[in-house]
Coordinates of C-alpha atoms and ligand atoms in Angstrom, one line a residue:
X1 CA 150.1 74.6 109.4
X2 CA 151.1 72.7 112.5
X3 CA 150.1 69.1 113.2
X4 CA 149.5 68.6 116.9
X5 CA 149.2 65.4 119.2
X6 CA 147.4 65.8 122.6
X7 CA 148.2 63.0 125.0
X8 CA 145.7 62.6 128.0
X9 CA 143.2 64.6 125.9
X10 CA 140.1 63.1 127.5
X11 CA 141.1 64.8 131.0
X12 CA 140.0 68.1 132.5
X13 CA 142.4 70.2 130.4
X14 CA 142.3 68.2 127.2
X15 CA 138.6 68.3 127.1
X16 CA 138.7 72.0 126.5
X17 CA 142.2 72.3 124.9
X18 CA 141.4 69.9 121.9
X19 CA 138.6 71.9 120.7
X20 CA 140.4 75.1 121.1
X21 CA 143.3 73.9 119.2
X22 CA 140.9 72.3 116.5
X23 CA 139.3 75.7 116.3
X24 CA 142.6 77.3 115.5
X25 CA 144.5 74.9 113.5
X26 CA 141.7 72.9 111.9
X27 CA 140.0 69.6 113.2
X28 CA 142.1 67.3 111.1
X29 CA 145.4 68.9 112.3
X30 CA 144.8 68.1 116.0
X31 CA 145.0 64.4 117.1
X32 CA 143.5 63.6 120.4
X33 CA 144.8 60.5 122.3
X34 CA 144.4 59.0 125.7
X35 CA 144.7 55.6 127.3
X36 CA 140.9 55.8 127.8
X37 CA 138.2 55.3 125.0
X38 CA 136.1 58.6 124.3
X39 CA 132.6 58.6 125.4
X40 CA 129.9 60.0 123.1
X41 CA 130.0 63.4 124.7
X42 CA 133.8 63.8 124.0
X43 CA 134.7 66.1 121.2
X44 CA 134.7 64.0 118.1
X45 CA 135.3 66.6 115.6
X46 CA 138.7 65.2 114.6
X47 CA 141.0 62.0 114.7
X48 CA 141.5 60.2 118.1
X49 CA 144.1 57.3 118.7
X50 CA 144.7 55.3 121.7
X51 CA 148.1 56.1 123.0
X52 CA 149.6 55.0 126.3
X53 CA 152.2 57.7 127.0
X54 CA 154.5 55.4 128.7
X55 CA 155.0 53.3 125.5
X56 CA 157.5 55.0 123.2
X57 CA 156.4 52.7 120.6
X58 CA 152.6 54.0 120.7
X59 CA 153.8 57.5 120.7
X60 CA 156.1 56.9 117.8
X61 CA 153.5 55.4 115.7
X62 CA 151.2 58.2 116.3
X63 CA 153.7 60.9 115.6
X64 CA 154.7 59.2 112.4
X65 CA 151.2 58.4 111.2
X66 CA 150.0 62.0 111.6
X67 CA 153.2 63.7 110.9
X68 CA 153.0 65.5 114.1
X69 CA 155.3 68.4 114.9
X70 CA 154.0 69.6 118.2
X71 CA 153.0 67.5 121.3
X72 CA 150.9 68.8 124.2
X73 CA 151.5 66.3 126.9
X74 CA 148.8 66.3 129.4
X75 CA 148.6 62.6 130.4
X76 CA 149.4 62.3 134.0
X77 CA 148.3 61.1 137.6
X78 CA 147.2 64.0 139.7
X79 CA 148.3 64.9 143.1
X80 CA 145.7 63.2 145.5
X81 CA 145.6 60.0 143.3
X82 CA 149.6 60.2 143.0
X83 CA 149.6 60.0 146.9
X84 CA 147.5 56.9 147.1
X85 CA 149.4 55.1 144.3
X86 CA 152.8 56.5 144.2
X87 CA 154.2 53.7 142.1
X88 CA 151.7 54.3 139.3
X89 CA 152.3 58.1 139.5
X90 CA 156.0 57.6 139.0
X91 CA 155.5 55.3 136.1
X92 CA 152.9 57.5 134.3
X93 CA 154.4 60.9 135.1
X94 CA 158.0 60.1 134.7
X95 CA 157.8 57.4 132.1
X96 CA 155.3 59.5 130.0
X97 CA 157.5 62.8 130.0
X98 CA 160.7 61.0 129.3
X99 CA 159.3 59.0 126.3
X100 CA 157.4 62.1 125.0
X101 CA 160.8 63.9 125.1
X102 CA 162.4 60.9 123.4
X103 CA 160.0 60.9 120.5
X104 CA 160.1 64.8 120.3
X105 CA 164.0 64.6 120.0
X106 CA 163.7 61.8 117.3
X107 CA 160.9 63.6 115.2
X108 CA 162.1 67.2 116.0
X109 CA 158.6 68.1 117.7
X110 CA 158.0 71.1 120.0
X111 CA 156.5 69.9 123.4
X112 CA 154.3 71.5 126.0
X113 CA 154.4 69.9 129.5
X114 CA 152.4 71.4 132.1
X115 CA 154.0 71.5 135.6
X116 CA 152.0 72.6 138.8
X117 CA 152.3 74.7 142.1
X118 CA 152.7 71.1 143.3
X119 CA 156.3 71.4 142.1
X120 CA 156.9 73.5 145.3
X121 CA 157.1 72.3 148.9
X122 CA 157.2 73.1 152.5
X123 CA 160.5 75.1 152.2
X124 CA 159.6 77.1 149.4
X125 CA 158.7 80.8 150.2
X126 CA 155.0 80.6 150.4
X127 CA 153.9 84.1 149.5
X128 CA 154.2 85.5 146.0
X129 CA 156.5 82.5 145.3
X130 CA 159.2 83.6 142.9
X131 CA 159.7 82.0 139.5
X132 CA 163.0 80.7 140.6
X133 CA 163.3 79.4 144.0
X134 CA 163.5 76.4 146.4
X135 CA 161.8 73.2 145.2
X136 CA 161.9 70.4 147.5
X137 CA 158.1 69.1 147.3
X138 CA 156.8 66.5 149.8
X139 CA 154.4 64.7 147.7
X140 CA 155.1 62.0 144.8
X141 CA 153.2 64.3 142.4
X142 CA 155.5 67.0 143.3
X143 CA 158.5 65.0 142.9
X144 CA 157.4 64.0 139.5
X145 CA 156.6 67.5 138.3
X146 CA 160.0 69.0 139.6
X147 CA 161.8 66.2 137.8
X148 CA 159.7 66.7 134.7
X149 CA 160.5 70.4 134.7
X150 CA 164.3 69.5 134.9
X151 CA 164.0 66.9 132.2
X152 CA 162.4 69.4 129.8
X153 CA 165.1 71.8 130.6
X154 CA 167.8 69.1 129.8
X155 CA 166.2 68.0 126.5
X156 CA 166.2 71.6 125.5
X157 CA 169.7 72.4 126.3
X158 CA 171.2 69.1 125.4
X159 CA 169.4 68.1 122.3
X160 CA 167.7 71.4 121.4
X161 CA 164.1 70.1 121.8
X162 CA 161.7 73.1 121.7
X163 CA 160.2 72.4 125.2
X164 CA 157.9 74.9 126.9
X165 CA 155.4 74.8 129.9
X166 CA 153.7 76.6 132.7
X167 CA 153.1 75.8 136.4
X168 CA 149.4 75.7 136.6
X169 CA 147.6 76.5 139.9
X170 CA 144.2 74.6 140.8
X171 CA 142.1 74.6 137.6
X172 CA 138.2 75.1 137.5
X173 CA 136.0 74.0 134.8
X174 CA 132.4 73.0 134.1
X175 CA 133.1 70.9 131.1
X176 CA 135.0 67.9 132.4
X177 CA 135.3 66.6 136.0
X178 CA 138.7 67.1 137.8
X179 CA 141.1 64.1 137.8
X180 CA 141.8 63.7 141.5
X181 CA 143.8 66.7 142.5
X182 CA 144.0 68.6 145.8
X183 CA 141.9 71.5 144.5
X184 CA 139.0 69.4 143.1
X185 CA 136.8 71.1 145.8
X186 CA 136.6 74.2 143.6
X187 CA 134.5 72.3 141.0
X188 CA 132.6 69.9 143.4
X189 CA 131.4 73.2 145.3
X190 CA 129.6 74.5 142.3
X191 CA 127.8 71.3 141.5
X192 CA 126.6 70.9 145.2
X193 CA 125.7 74.5 145.7
X194 CA 123.3 74.2 142.7
X195 CA 122.0 70.9 143.6
X196 CA 121.7 70.9 147.4
X197 CA 122.7 74.3 148.4
X198 CA 125.2 72.9 150.8
X199 CA 128.9 71.6 150.6
X200 CA 131.2 69.7 152.7
X201 CA 134.7 70.7 152.0
X202 CA 137.7 68.4 152.6
X203 CA 140.0 71.3 152.9
X204 CA 140.0 73.7 155.8
X205 CA 138.1 77.0 155.4
X206 CA 141.3 79.0 155.5
X207 CA 143.4 77.2 153.1
X208 CA 144.5 79.8 150.6
X209 CA 145.7 78.6 147.1
X210 CA 146.0 80.2 143.7
X211 CA 143.4 79.1 141.2
X212 CA 142.5 79.7 137.4
X213 CA 139.5 79.3 135.2
X214 CA 140.0 76.9 132.4
X215 CA 139.5 79.4 129.5
X216 CA 142.6 81.2 131.0
X217 CA 144.4 77.8 131.2
X218 CA 143.9 77.1 127.7
X219 CA 145.1 80.6 126.7
X220 CA 148.3 80.0 128.8
X221 CA 149.1 76.7 127.1
X222 CA 148.5 78.1 123.5
X223 CA 150.1 81.4 124.4
X224 CA 153.5 79.9 125.7
X225 CA 153.7 77.6 122.6
X226 CA 153.0 80.3 120.0
X227 CA 155.5 83.0 121.3
X228 CA 158.6 83.6 119.4
X229 CA 161.1 81.6 121.5
X230 CA 163.8 84.1 121.1
X231 CA 162.0 86.4 123.6
X232 CA 162.0 83.6 126.3
X233 CA 164.5 83.8 129.1
X234 CA 162.6 80.9 130.9
X235 CA 161.2 78.2 128.8
X236 CA 159.5 75.6 131.1
X237 CA 157.5 75.9 134.1
X238 CA 156.4 79.5 134.0
X239 CA 154.5 80.4 137.1
X240 CA 151.1 81.4 136.0
X241 CA 148.1 82.5 138.1
X242 CA 144.7 84.3 137.9
X243 CA 143.1 84.5 141.4
X244 CA 143.7 83.5 145.0
X245 CA 141.1 82.5 147.5
X246 CA 140.2 80.2 150.4
X247 CA 137.1 77.9 150.6
X248 CA 135.5 80.4 153.0
X249 CA 135.9 83.2 150.3
X250 CA 134.7 81.0 147.6
X251 CA 131.7 80.0 149.5
X252 CA 131.0 83.7 150.3
X253 CA 131.1 84.6 146.5
X254 CA 128.7 81.7 145.7
X255 CA 126.5 83.1 148.4
X256 CA 126.1 86.3 146.4
X257 CA 124.3 84.2 143.8
X258 CA 122.8 81.5 146.0
X259 CA 122.0 83.3 149.4
X260 CA 121.0 80.0 151.2
X261 CA 124.3 78.2 150.3
X262 CA 126.1 76.7 153.3
X263 CA 129.6 75.2 153.7
X264 CA 130.9 72.8 156.3
X265 CA 134.2 71.2 156.8
X266 CA 135.4 67.5 157.1
X267 CA 139.1 67.8 156.6
X268 CA 141.0 65.1 154.7
X269 CA 144.4 64.9 156.4
X270 CA 146.1 63.6 153.0
X271 CA 144.8 66.3 150.9
X272 CA 145.2 69.0 153.6
X273 CA 148.8 68.0 154.0
X274 CA 149.5 68.5 150.2
X275 CA 147.6 71.8 150.2
X276 CA 149.7 73.1 153.4
X277 CA 152.9 72.1 151.6
X278 CA 152.1 74.3 148.6
X279 CA 152.5 78.2 148.2
X280 CA 149.6 80.3 149.3
X281 CA 150.3 82.5 146.2
X282 CA 152.8 82.6 143.3
X283 CA 154.5 85.5 141.4
X284 CA 153.8 85.2 137.7
X285 CA 155.7 88.3 136.7
X286 CA 158.1 86.4 134.4
X287 CA 155.2 85.0 132.3
X288 CA 153.7 88.4 132.1
X289 CA 156.9 90.0 131.0
X290 CA 158.3 87.4 128.7
X291 CA 155.1 86.4 126.7
X292 CA 152.4 88.7 127.7
X293 CA 150.5 86.4 129.8
X294 CA 147.2 88.2 131.1
X295 CA 144.3 86.1 132.7
X296 CA 140.8 87.2 131.9
X297 CA 138.9 85.7 134.9
X298 CA 139.0 86.7 138.7
X299 CA 137.0 85.0 141.2
X300 CA 133.7 87.0 140.6
X301 CA 133.8 86.6 136.9
X302 CA 134.5 82.8 137.3
X303 CA 131.9 82.0 139.8
X304 CA 129.3 84.0 137.6
X305 CA 130.3 82.0 134.6
X306 CA 130.5 78.6 136.2
X307 CA 126.9 79.0 137.7
X308 CA 125.6 80.3 134.3
X309 CA 127.0 77.2 132.5
X310 CA 126.1 74.5 135.0
X311 CA 122.5 75.7 135.8
X312 CA 121.4 74.4 132.3
X313 CA 123.8 71.5 132.5
X314 CA 122.2 70.3 135.7
X315 CA 118.9 71.3 134.5
X316 CA 118.4 73.9 137.3
X317 CA 116.0 76.8 136.7
X318 CA 116.0 80.0 138.5
Ligands
NAD1 N1 143.8 70.1 136.7 C1 144.5 70.8 137.4 O1 144.1 71.4 138.4 C2 146.1 70.9 137.0 C3 146.8 71.8 137.8 C4 148.2 71.8 137.6 C5 148.7 71.1 136.7 N2 148.0 70.2 135.9 C6 148.6 69.4 135.1 O2 148.1 69.3 133.6 C7 148.0 68.0 133.1 C8 146.7 67.5 132.7 O3 145.9 67.6 133.9 P1 144.4 67.2 133.8 O4 143.6 68.0 134.9 O5 143.7 67.3 132.5 O6 144.4 65.7 134.2 P2 143.3 64.6 134.3 O7 143.5 63.7 135.4 O8 142.0 65.2 134.3 O9 143.5 64.0 132.8 C9 144.7 63.2 132.6 C10 144.3 62.2 131.3 O10 145.5 61.5 131.2 C11 145.0 60.1 130.9 N3 146.1 59.1 131.2 C12 146.4 58.6 132.5 N4 147.4 57.7 132.3 C13 147.8 57.7 131.0 C14 148.7 56.9 130.1 N5 149.4 56.2 130.7 N6 148.7 57.3 128.8 C15 147.9 58.1 128.3 N7 146.9 58.8 129.0 C16 146.9 58.6 130.3 C17 143.7 59.9 131.7 O11 142.8 58.8 131.1 C18 143.2 61.3 131.8 O12 142.2 61.4 130.5 C19 148.8 67.0 134.2 O13 150.2 67.1 133.9 C20 148.5 67.8 135.4 O14 149.7 67.5 136.4 C21 146.8 70.1 136.2

């Protein structure tokens, strides 16, 4: 049985990945860790340790104490926050992945590191962006994501560390709030649609980006880690996607459930600039071919499920 450490476990992905891993591998075999302290609502059905991912000593102690053989490294600073605090983003994103890889090398752990569509940039082909293509991102977040991908490749070919990963698009979830990314509007819009039947979006109405519902994101992480590595041609940074839409199109889909819903726009130039530098859609053929990646949720299914789960959470009836 695998013993797993999850860094950044209290974030948007960790809030759902940790319970999914505990269900699969047993609660005691999945150690959640974060620099923050869990609130009473966090999953407490298993061990939690405080780990700052930029401290090799703290990582080393957690891996030794729990005899860890797989690390899901989720701790990071996301795109919009990284643009406000580029120095912190560099320290956490680069320092974190480097130290996780060092500890994985020493303890022979496998490592999952998520990359992002943010690893692409304005000179990347923007439509059906290929798996292997130009990567010259213009944001600090993107710079750290490309460098992270390369470092994972390096630790694999140089030291034989079993590194794997995917490039996530914007992720949507009703469980934990997003952590300061460029696609956070996709979560906010559902809360505001249910509470006030209106939403002011910080991206322009025609900003087209790929997205994924969190249950599929969790399947992607576990799927790429569980596949027999001999069938992988790529390892790190598989393009994965599930759906593609603009804020206007998402608003129209929400209106099929909440007819009075209206959307208006107050564009934030920083986040719009980041979004405009990212692909409008990515090609995930390699993930589909090499390890059978298949998403379950499209826009209609995700919208239905989000509203179904948020209504009771926000105590909204009807
Ligand atoms: N959410 C998305 O839409 C998305 C899309 C593409 C890629 N990703 C990637 O997935 C990973 C996880 O994203 P998320 O959405 O869960 O992020 P998040 O911001 O919701 O969570 C990150 C977690 O890391 C923790 N953290 C921050 N600094 C830390 C440190 N020094 N040591 C330990 N923990 C620290 C935070 O407390 C937080 O709980 C990141 O690498 C991110 O770049 C996310």
